[in-house]
mmCIF file with all atom_site columns, C-alpha atoms in Angstrom:
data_model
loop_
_atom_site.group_PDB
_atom_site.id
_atom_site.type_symbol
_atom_site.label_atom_id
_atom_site.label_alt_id
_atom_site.label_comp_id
_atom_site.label_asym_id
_atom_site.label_entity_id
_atom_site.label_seq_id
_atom_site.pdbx_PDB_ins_code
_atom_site.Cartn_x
_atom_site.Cartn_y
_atom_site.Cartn_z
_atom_site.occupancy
_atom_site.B_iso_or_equiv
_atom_site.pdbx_formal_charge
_atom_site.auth_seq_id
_atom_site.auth_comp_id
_atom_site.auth_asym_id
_atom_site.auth_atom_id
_atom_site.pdbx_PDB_model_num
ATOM 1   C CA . UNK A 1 1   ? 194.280 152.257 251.028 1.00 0.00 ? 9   UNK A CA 1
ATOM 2   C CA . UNK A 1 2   ? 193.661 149.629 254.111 1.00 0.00 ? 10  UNK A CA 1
ATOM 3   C CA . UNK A 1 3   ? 192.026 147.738 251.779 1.00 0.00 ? 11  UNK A CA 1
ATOM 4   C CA . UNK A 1 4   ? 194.477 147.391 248.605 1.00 0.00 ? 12  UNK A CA 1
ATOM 5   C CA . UNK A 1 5   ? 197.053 146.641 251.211 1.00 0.00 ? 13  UNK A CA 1
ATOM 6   C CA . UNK A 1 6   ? 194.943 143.609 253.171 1.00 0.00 ? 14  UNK A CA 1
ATOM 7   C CA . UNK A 1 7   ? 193.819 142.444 248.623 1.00 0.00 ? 15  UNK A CA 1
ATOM 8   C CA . UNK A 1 8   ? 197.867 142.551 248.143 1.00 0.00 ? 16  UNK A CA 1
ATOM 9   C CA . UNK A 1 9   ? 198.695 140.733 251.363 1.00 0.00 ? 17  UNK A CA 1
ATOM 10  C CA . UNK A 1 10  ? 195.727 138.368 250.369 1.00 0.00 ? 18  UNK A CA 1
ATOM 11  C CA . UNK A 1 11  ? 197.560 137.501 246.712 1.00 0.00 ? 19  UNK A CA 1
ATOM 12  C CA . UNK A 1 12  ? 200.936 137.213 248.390 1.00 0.00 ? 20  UNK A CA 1
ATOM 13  C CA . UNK A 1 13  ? 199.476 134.824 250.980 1.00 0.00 ? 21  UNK A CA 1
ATOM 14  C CA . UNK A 1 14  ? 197.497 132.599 248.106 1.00 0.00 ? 22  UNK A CA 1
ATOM 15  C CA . UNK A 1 15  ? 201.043 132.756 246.311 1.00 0.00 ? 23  UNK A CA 1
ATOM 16  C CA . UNK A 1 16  ? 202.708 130.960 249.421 1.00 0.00 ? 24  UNK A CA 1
ATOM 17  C CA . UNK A 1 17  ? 200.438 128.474 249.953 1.00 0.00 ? 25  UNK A CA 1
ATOM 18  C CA . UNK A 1 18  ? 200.375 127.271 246.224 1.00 0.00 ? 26  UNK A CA 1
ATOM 19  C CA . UNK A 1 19  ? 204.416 127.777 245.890 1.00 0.00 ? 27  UNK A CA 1
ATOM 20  C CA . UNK A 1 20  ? 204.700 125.529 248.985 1.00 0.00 ? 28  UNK A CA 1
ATOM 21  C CA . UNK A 1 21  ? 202.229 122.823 248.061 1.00 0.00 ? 29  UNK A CA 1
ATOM 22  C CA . UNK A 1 22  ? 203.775 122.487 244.657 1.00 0.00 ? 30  UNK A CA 1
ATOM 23  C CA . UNK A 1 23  ? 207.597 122.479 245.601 1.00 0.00 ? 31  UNK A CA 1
ATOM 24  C CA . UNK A 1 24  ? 206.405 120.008 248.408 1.00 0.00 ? 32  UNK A CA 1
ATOM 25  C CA . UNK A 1 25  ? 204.713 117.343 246.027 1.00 0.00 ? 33  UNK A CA 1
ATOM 26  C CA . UNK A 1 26  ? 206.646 118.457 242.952 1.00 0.00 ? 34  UNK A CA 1
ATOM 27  C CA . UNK A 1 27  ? 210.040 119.504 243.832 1.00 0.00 ? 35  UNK A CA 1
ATOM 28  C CA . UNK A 1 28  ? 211.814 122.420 242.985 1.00 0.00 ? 36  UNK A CA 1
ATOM 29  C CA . UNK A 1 29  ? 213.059 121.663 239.158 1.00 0.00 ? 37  UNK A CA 1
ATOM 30  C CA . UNK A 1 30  ? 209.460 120.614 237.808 1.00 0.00 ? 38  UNK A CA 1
ATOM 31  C CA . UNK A 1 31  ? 207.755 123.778 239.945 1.00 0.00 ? 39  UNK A CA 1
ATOM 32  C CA . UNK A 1 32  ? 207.726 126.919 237.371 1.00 0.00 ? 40  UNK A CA 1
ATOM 33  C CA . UNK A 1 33  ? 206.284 130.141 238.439 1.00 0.00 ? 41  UNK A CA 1
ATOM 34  C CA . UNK A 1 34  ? 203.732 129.648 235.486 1.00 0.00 ? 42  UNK A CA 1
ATOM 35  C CA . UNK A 1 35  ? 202.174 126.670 237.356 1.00 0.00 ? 43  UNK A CA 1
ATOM 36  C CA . UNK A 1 36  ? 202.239 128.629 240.846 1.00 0.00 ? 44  UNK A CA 1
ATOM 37  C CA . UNK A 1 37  ? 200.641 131.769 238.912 1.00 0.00 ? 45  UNK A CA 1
ATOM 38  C CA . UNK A 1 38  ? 197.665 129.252 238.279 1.00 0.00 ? 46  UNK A CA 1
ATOM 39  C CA . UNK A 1 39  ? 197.444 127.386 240.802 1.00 0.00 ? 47  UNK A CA 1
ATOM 40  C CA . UNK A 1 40  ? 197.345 130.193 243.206 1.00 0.00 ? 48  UNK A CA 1
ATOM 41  C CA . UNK A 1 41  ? 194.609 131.925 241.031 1.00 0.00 ? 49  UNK A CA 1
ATOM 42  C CA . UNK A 1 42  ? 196.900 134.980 239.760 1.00 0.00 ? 50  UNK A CA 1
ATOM 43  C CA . UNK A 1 43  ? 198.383 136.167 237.033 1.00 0.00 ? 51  UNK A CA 1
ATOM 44  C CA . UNK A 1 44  ? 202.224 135.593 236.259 1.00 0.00 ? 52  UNK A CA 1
ATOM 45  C CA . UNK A 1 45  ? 202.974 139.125 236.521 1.00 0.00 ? 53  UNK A CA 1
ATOM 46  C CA . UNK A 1 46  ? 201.359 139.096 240.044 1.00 0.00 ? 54  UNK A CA 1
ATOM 47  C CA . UNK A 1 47  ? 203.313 136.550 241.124 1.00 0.00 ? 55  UNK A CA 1
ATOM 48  C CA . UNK A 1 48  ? 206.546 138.698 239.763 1.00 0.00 ? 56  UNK A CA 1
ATOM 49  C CA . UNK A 1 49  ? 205.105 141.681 241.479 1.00 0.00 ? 57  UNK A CA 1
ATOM 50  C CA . UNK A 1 50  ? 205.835 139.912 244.895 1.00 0.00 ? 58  UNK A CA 1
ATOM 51  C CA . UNK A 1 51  ? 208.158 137.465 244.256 1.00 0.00 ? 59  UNK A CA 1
ATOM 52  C CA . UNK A 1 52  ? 211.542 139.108 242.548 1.00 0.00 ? 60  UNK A CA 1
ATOM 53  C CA . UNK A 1 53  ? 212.095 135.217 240.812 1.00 0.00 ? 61  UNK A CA 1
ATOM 54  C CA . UNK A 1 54  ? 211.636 131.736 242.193 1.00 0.00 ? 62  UNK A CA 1
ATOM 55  C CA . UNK A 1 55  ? 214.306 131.027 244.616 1.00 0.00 ? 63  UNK A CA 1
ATOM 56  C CA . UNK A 1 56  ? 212.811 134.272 246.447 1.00 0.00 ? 64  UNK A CA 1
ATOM 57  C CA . UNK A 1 57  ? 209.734 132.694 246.258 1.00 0.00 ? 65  UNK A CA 1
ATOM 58  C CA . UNK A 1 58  ? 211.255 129.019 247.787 1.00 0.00 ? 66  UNK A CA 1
ATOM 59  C CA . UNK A 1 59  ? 213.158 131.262 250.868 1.00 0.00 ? 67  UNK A CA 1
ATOM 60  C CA . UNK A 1 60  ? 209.459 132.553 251.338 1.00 0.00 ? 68  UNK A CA 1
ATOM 61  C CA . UNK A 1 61  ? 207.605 129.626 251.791 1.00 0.00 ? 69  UNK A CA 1
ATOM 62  C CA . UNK A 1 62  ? 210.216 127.826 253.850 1.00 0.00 ? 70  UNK A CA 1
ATOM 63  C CA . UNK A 1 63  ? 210.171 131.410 256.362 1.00 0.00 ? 71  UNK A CA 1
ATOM 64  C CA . UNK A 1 64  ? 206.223 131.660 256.161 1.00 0.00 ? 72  UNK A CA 1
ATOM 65  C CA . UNK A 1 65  ? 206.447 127.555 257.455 1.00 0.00 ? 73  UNK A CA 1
ATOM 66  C CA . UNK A 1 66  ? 208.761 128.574 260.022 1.00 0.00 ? 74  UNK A CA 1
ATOM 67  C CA . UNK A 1 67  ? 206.846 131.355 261.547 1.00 0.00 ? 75  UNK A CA 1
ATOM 68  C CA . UNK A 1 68  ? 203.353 129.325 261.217 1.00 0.00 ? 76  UNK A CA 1
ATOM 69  C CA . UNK A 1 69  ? 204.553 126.932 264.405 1.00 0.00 ? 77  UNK A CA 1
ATOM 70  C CA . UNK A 1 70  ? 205.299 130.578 266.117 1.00 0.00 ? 78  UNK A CA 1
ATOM 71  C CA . UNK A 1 71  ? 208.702 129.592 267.327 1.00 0.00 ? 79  UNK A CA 1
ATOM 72  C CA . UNK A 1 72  ? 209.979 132.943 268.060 1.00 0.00 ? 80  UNK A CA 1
ATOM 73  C CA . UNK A 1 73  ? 206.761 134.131 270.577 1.00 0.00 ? 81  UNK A CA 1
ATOM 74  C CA . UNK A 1 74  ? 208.384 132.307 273.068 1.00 0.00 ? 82  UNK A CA 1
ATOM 75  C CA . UNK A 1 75  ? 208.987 134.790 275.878 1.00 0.00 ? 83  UNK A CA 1
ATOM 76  C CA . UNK A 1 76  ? 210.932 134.393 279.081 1.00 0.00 ? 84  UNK A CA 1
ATOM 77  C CA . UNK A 1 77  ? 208.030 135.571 281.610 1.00 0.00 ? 85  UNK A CA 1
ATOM 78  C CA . UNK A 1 78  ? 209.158 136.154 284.668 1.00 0.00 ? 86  UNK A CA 1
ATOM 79  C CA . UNK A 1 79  ? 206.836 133.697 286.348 1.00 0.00 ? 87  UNK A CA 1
ATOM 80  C CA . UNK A 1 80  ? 208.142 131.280 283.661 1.00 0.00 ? 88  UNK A CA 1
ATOM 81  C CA . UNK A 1 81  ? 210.646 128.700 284.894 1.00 0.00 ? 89  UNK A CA 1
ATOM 82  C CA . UNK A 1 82  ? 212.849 127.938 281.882 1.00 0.00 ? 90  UNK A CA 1
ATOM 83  C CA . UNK A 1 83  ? 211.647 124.061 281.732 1.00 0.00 ? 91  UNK A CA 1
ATOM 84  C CA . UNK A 1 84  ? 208.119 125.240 280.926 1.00 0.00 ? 92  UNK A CA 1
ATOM 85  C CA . UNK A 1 85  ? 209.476 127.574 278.215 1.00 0.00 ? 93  UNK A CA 1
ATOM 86  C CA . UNK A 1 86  ? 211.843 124.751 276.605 1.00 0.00 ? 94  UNK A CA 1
ATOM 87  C CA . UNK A 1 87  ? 209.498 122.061 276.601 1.00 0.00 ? 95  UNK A CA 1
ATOM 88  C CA . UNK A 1 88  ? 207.243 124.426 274.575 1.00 0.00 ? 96  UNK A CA 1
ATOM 89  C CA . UNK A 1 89  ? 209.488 125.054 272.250 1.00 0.00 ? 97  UNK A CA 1
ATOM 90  C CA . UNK A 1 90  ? 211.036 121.589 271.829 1.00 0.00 ? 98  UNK A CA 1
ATOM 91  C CA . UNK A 1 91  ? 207.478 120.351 271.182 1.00 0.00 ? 99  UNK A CA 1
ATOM 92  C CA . UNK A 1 92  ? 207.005 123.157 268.451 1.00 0.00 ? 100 UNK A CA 1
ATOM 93  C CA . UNK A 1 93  ? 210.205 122.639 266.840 1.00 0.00 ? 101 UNK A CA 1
ATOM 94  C CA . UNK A 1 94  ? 209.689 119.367 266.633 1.00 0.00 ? 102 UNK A CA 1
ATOM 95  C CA . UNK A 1 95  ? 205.939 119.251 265.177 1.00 0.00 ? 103 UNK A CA 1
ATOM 96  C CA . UNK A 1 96  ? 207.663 121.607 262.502 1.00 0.00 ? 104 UNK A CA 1
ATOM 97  C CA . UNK A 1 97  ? 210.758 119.627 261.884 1.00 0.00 ? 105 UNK A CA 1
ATOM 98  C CA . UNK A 1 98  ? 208.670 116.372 261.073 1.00 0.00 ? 106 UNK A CA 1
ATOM 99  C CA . UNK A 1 99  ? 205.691 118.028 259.168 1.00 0.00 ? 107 UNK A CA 1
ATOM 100 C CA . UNK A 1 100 ? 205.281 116.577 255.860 1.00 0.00 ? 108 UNK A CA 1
ATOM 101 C CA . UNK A 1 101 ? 206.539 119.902 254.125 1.00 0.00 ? 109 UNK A CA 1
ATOM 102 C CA . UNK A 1 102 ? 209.825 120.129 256.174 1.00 0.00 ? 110 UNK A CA 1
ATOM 103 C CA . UNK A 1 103 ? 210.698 116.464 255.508 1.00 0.00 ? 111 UNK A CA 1
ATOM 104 C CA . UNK A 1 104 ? 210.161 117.062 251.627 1.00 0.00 ? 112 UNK A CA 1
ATOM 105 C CA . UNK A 1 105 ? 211.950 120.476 251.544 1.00 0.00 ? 113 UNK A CA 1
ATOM 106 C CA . UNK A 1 106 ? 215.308 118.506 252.805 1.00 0.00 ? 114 UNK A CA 1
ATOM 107 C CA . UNK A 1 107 ? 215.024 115.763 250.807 1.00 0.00 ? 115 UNK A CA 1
ATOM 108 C CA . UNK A 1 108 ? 214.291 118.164 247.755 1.00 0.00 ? 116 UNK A CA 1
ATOM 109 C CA . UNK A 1 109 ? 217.429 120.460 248.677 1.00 0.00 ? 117 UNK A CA 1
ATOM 110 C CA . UNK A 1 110 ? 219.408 116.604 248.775 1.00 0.00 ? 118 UNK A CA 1
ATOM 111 C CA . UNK A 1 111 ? 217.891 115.412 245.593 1.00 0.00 ? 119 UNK A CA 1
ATOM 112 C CA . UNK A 1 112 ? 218.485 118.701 243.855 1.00 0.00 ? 120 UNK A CA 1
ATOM 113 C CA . UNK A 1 113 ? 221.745 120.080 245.291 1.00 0.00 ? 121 UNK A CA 1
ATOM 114 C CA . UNK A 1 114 ? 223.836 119.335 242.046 1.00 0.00 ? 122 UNK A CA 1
ATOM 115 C CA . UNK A 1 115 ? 221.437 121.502 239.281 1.00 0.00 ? 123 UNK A CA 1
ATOM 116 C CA . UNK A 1 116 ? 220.420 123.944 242.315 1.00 0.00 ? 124 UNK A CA 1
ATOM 117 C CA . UNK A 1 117 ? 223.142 124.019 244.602 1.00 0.00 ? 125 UNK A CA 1
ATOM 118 C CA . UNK A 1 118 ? 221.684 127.769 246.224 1.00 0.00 ? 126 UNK A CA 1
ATOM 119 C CA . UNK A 1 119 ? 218.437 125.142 247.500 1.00 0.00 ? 127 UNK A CA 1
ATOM 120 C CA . UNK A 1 120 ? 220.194 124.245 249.787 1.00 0.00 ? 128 UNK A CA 1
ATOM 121 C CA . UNK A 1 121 ? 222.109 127.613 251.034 1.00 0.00 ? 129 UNK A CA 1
ATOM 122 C CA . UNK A 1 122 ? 218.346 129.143 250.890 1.00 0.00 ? 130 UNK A CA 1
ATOM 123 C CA . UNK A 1 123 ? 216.677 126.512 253.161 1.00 0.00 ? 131 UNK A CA 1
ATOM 124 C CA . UNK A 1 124 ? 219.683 126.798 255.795 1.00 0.00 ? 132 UNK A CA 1
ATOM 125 C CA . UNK A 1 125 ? 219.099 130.764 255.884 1.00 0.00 ? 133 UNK A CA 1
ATOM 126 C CA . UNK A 1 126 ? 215.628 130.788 256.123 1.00 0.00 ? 134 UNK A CA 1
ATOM 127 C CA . UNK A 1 127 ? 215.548 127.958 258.415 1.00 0.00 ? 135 UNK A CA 1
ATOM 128 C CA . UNK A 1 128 ? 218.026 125.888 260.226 1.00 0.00 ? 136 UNK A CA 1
ATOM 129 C CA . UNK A 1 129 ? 220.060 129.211 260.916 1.00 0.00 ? 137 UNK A CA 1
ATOM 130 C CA . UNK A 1 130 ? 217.139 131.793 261.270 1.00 0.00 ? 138 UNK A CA 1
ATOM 131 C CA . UNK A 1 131 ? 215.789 129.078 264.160 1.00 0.00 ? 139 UNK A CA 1
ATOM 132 C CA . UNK A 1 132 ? 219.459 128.921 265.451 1.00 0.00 ? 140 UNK A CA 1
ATOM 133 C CA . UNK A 1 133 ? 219.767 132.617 266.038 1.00 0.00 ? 141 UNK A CA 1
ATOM 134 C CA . UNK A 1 134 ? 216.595 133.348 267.504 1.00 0.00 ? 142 UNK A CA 1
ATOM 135 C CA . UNK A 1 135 ? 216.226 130.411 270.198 1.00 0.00 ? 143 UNK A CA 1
ATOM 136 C CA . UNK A 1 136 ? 220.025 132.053 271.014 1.00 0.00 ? 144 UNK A CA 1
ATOM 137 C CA . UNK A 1 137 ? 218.388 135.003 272.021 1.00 0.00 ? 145 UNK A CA 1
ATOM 138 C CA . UNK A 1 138 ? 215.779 133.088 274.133 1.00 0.00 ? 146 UNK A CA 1
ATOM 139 C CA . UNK A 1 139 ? 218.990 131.210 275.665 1.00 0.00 ? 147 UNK A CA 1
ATOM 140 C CA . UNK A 1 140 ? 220.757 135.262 276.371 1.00 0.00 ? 148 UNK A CA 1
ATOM 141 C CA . UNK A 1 141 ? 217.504 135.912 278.111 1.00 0.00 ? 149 UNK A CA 1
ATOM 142 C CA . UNK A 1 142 ? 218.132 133.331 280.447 1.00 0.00 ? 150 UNK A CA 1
ATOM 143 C CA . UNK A 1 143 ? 220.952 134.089 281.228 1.00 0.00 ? 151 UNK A CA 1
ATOM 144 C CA . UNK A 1 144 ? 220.317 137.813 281.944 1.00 0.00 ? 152 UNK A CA 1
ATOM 145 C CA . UNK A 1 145 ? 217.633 137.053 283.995 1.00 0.00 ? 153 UNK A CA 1
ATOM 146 C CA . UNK A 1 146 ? 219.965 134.900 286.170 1.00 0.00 ? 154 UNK A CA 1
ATOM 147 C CA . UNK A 1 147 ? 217.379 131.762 284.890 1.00 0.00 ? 155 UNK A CA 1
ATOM 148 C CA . UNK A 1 148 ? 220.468 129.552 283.513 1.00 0.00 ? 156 UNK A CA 1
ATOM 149 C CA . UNK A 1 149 ? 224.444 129.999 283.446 1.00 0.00 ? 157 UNK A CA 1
ATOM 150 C CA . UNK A 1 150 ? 224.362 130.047 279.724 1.00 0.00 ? 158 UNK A CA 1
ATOM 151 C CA . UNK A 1 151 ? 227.798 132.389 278.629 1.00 0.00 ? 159 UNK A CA 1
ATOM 152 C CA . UNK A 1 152 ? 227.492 131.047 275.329 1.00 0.00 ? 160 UNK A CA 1
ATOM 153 C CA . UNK A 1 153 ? 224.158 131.669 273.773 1.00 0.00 ? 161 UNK A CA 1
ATOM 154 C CA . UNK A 1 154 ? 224.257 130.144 269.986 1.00 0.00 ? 162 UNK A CA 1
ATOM 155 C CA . UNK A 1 155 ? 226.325 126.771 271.554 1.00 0.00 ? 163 UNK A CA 1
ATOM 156 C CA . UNK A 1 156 ? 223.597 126.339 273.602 1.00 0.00 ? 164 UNK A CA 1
ATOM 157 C CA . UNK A 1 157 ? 220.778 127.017 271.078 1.00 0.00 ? 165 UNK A CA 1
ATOM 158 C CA . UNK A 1 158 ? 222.522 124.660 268.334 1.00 0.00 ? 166 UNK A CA 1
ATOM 159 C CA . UNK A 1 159 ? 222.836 121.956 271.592 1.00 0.00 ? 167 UNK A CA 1
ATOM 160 C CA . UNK A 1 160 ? 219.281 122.514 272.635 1.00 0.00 ? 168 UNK A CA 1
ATOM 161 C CA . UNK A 1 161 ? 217.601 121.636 269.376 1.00 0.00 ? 169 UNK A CA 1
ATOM 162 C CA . UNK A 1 162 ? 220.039 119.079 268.155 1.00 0.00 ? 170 UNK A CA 1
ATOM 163 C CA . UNK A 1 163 ? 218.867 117.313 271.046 1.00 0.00 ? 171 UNK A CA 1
ATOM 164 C CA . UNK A 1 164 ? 215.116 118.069 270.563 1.00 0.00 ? 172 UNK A CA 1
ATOM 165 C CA . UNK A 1 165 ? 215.153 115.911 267.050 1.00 0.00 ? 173 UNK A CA 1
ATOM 166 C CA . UNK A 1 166 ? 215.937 112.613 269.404 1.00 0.00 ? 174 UNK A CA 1
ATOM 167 C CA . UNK A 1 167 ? 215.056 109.351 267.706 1.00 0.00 ? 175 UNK A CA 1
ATOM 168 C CA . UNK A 1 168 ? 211.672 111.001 266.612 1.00 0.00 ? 176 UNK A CA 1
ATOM 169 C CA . UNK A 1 169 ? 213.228 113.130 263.585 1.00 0.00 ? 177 UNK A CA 1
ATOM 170 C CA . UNK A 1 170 ? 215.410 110.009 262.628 1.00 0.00 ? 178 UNK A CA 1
ATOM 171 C CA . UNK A 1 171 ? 212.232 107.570 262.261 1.00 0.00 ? 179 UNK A CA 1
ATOM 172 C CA . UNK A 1 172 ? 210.333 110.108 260.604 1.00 0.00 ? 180 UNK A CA 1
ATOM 173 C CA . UNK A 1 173 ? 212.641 111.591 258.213 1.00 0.00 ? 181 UNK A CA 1
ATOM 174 C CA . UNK A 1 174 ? 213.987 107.563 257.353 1.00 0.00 ? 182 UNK A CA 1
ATOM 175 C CA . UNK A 1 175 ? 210.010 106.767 257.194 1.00 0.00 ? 183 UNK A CA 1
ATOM 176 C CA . UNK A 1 176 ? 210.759 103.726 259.531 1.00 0.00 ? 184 UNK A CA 1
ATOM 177 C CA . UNK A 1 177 ? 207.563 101.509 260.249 1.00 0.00 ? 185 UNK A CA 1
ATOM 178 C CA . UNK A 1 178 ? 207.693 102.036 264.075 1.00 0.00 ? 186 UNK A CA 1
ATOM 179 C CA . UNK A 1 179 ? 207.669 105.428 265.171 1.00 0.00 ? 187 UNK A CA 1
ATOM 180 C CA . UNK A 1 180 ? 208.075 107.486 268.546 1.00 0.00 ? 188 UNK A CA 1
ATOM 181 C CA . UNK A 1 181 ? 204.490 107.755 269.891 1.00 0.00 ? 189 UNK A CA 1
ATOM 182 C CA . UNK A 1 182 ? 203.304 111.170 271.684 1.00 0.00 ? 190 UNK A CA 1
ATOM 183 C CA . UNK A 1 183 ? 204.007 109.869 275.795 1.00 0.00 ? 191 UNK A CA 1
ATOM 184 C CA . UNK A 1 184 ? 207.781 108.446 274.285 1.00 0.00 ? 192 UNK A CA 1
ATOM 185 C CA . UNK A 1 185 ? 208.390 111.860 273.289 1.00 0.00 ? 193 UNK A CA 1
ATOM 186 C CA . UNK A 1 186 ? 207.312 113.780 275.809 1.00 0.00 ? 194 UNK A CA 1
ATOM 187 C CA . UNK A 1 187 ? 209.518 111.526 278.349 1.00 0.00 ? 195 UNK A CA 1
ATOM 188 C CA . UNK A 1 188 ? 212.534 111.590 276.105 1.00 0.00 ? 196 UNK A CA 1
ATOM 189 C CA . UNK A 1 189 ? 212.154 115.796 275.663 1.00 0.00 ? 197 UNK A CA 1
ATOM 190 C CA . UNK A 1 190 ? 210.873 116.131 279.562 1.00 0.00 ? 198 UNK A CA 1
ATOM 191 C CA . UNK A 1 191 ? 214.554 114.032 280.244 1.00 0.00 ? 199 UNK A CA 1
ATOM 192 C CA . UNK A 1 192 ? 216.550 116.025 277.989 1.00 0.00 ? 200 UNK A CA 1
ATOM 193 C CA . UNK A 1 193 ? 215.176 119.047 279.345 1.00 0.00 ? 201 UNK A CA 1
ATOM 194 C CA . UNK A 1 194 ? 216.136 118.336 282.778 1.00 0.00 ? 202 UNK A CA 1
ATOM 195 C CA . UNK A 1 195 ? 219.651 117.269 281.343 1.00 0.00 ? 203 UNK A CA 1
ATOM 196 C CA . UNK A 1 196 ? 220.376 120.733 279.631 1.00 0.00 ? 204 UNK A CA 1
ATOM 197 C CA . UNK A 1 197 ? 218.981 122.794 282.670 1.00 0.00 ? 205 UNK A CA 1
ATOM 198 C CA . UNK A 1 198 ? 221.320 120.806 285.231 1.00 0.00 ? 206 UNK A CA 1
ATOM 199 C CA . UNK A 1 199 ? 224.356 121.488 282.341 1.00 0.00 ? 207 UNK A CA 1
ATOM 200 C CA . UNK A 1 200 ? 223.683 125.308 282.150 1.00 0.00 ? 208 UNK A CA 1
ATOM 201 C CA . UNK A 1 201 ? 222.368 125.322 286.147 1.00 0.00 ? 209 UNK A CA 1
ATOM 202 C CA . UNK A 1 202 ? 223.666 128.918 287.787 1.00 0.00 ? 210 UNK A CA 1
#
């Protein structure tokens, strides 16, 4: 039994990783689940068996790219000081935020928006919002703990990683022939760190 479940997670996991490759260089339009099916190395009706239709299959590889920079095991240890935990997550969110799959997945759900306007609605769910909500619970931790004065969780978590992007997300997302190197962002998320803790300061 152990071992039919780890072959079917095995298929569904091959199915990912070909859906997101394809809508990443392809787009969403010119990505059928035919194509997927053989390029992942399954049938069709495998692909079905997982996948109800092909905008389940888009949610899933935008949630499966999510959870691969492990934003959400983040945990507010008690020997943690909240700047340690932030600048962890700012640095993860925004490794995953300029990855070459995140910047095509928003430019598809711009591109495509008129012939698929649920791209969009499906990307903000399993992303933007899904990100939002969770790093609001990290931000209620804090303040239960008595870590930060933070009476409004989800303001704080949409502030917090609206300022994370900085410049960085800007000169990668406009593919601008200087960008932010590695020291420049760590000063400018180290800064806005300190800015945001001083803000929600008990």
């Amino acid at each position: 039994m152990v071992n039919v479940r780890s072959k079917s997670e095995s298929k569904r996991k091959q199915i990912l990783e070909a859906a997101t490759v394809l809508f990443t260089e392809q787009g969403y339009s010119s990505t059928s689940m035919d194509l997927i099916a053989k390029n992942a190395g399954v049938s069709k009706q495998t692909v079905y068996s997982h996948f109800g239709n092909k905008d389940e299959l888009f949610a899933a590889s935008i949630k499966q790219k999510c959870d691969s920079y492990h934003m959400t095991e983040i945990s507010v240890a008690d020997a943690s000081e909240p700047d340690e935990i932030l600048f962890v997550l700012a640095k993860r969110f925004l490794a995953m935020l300029t990855s070459k799959e995140a910047i095509a997945i928003h430019k598809i759900c711009a591109y495509e928006s008129k012939s698929y306007p649920q791209l969009s609605e499906l990307f903000y769910q399993e992303g933007p919002e899904r990100i939002a909500n969770e790093v609001a619970q990290l931000m209620a931790n804090f303040h239960t703990k008595k870590q930060l004065n933070i009476p409004e969780p989800k303001f704080a978590a949409l502030q917090f990683l609206n300022m994370a992007k900085g410049e960085c997300w800007m000169r990668v997302e406009f593919n601008t022939k200087k960008q932010i190197s590695e020291d420049e962002i760590n000063l400018y998320l180290k800064s806005s760190i300190a800015m945001f803790i001083k803000g929600y300061s008990i």
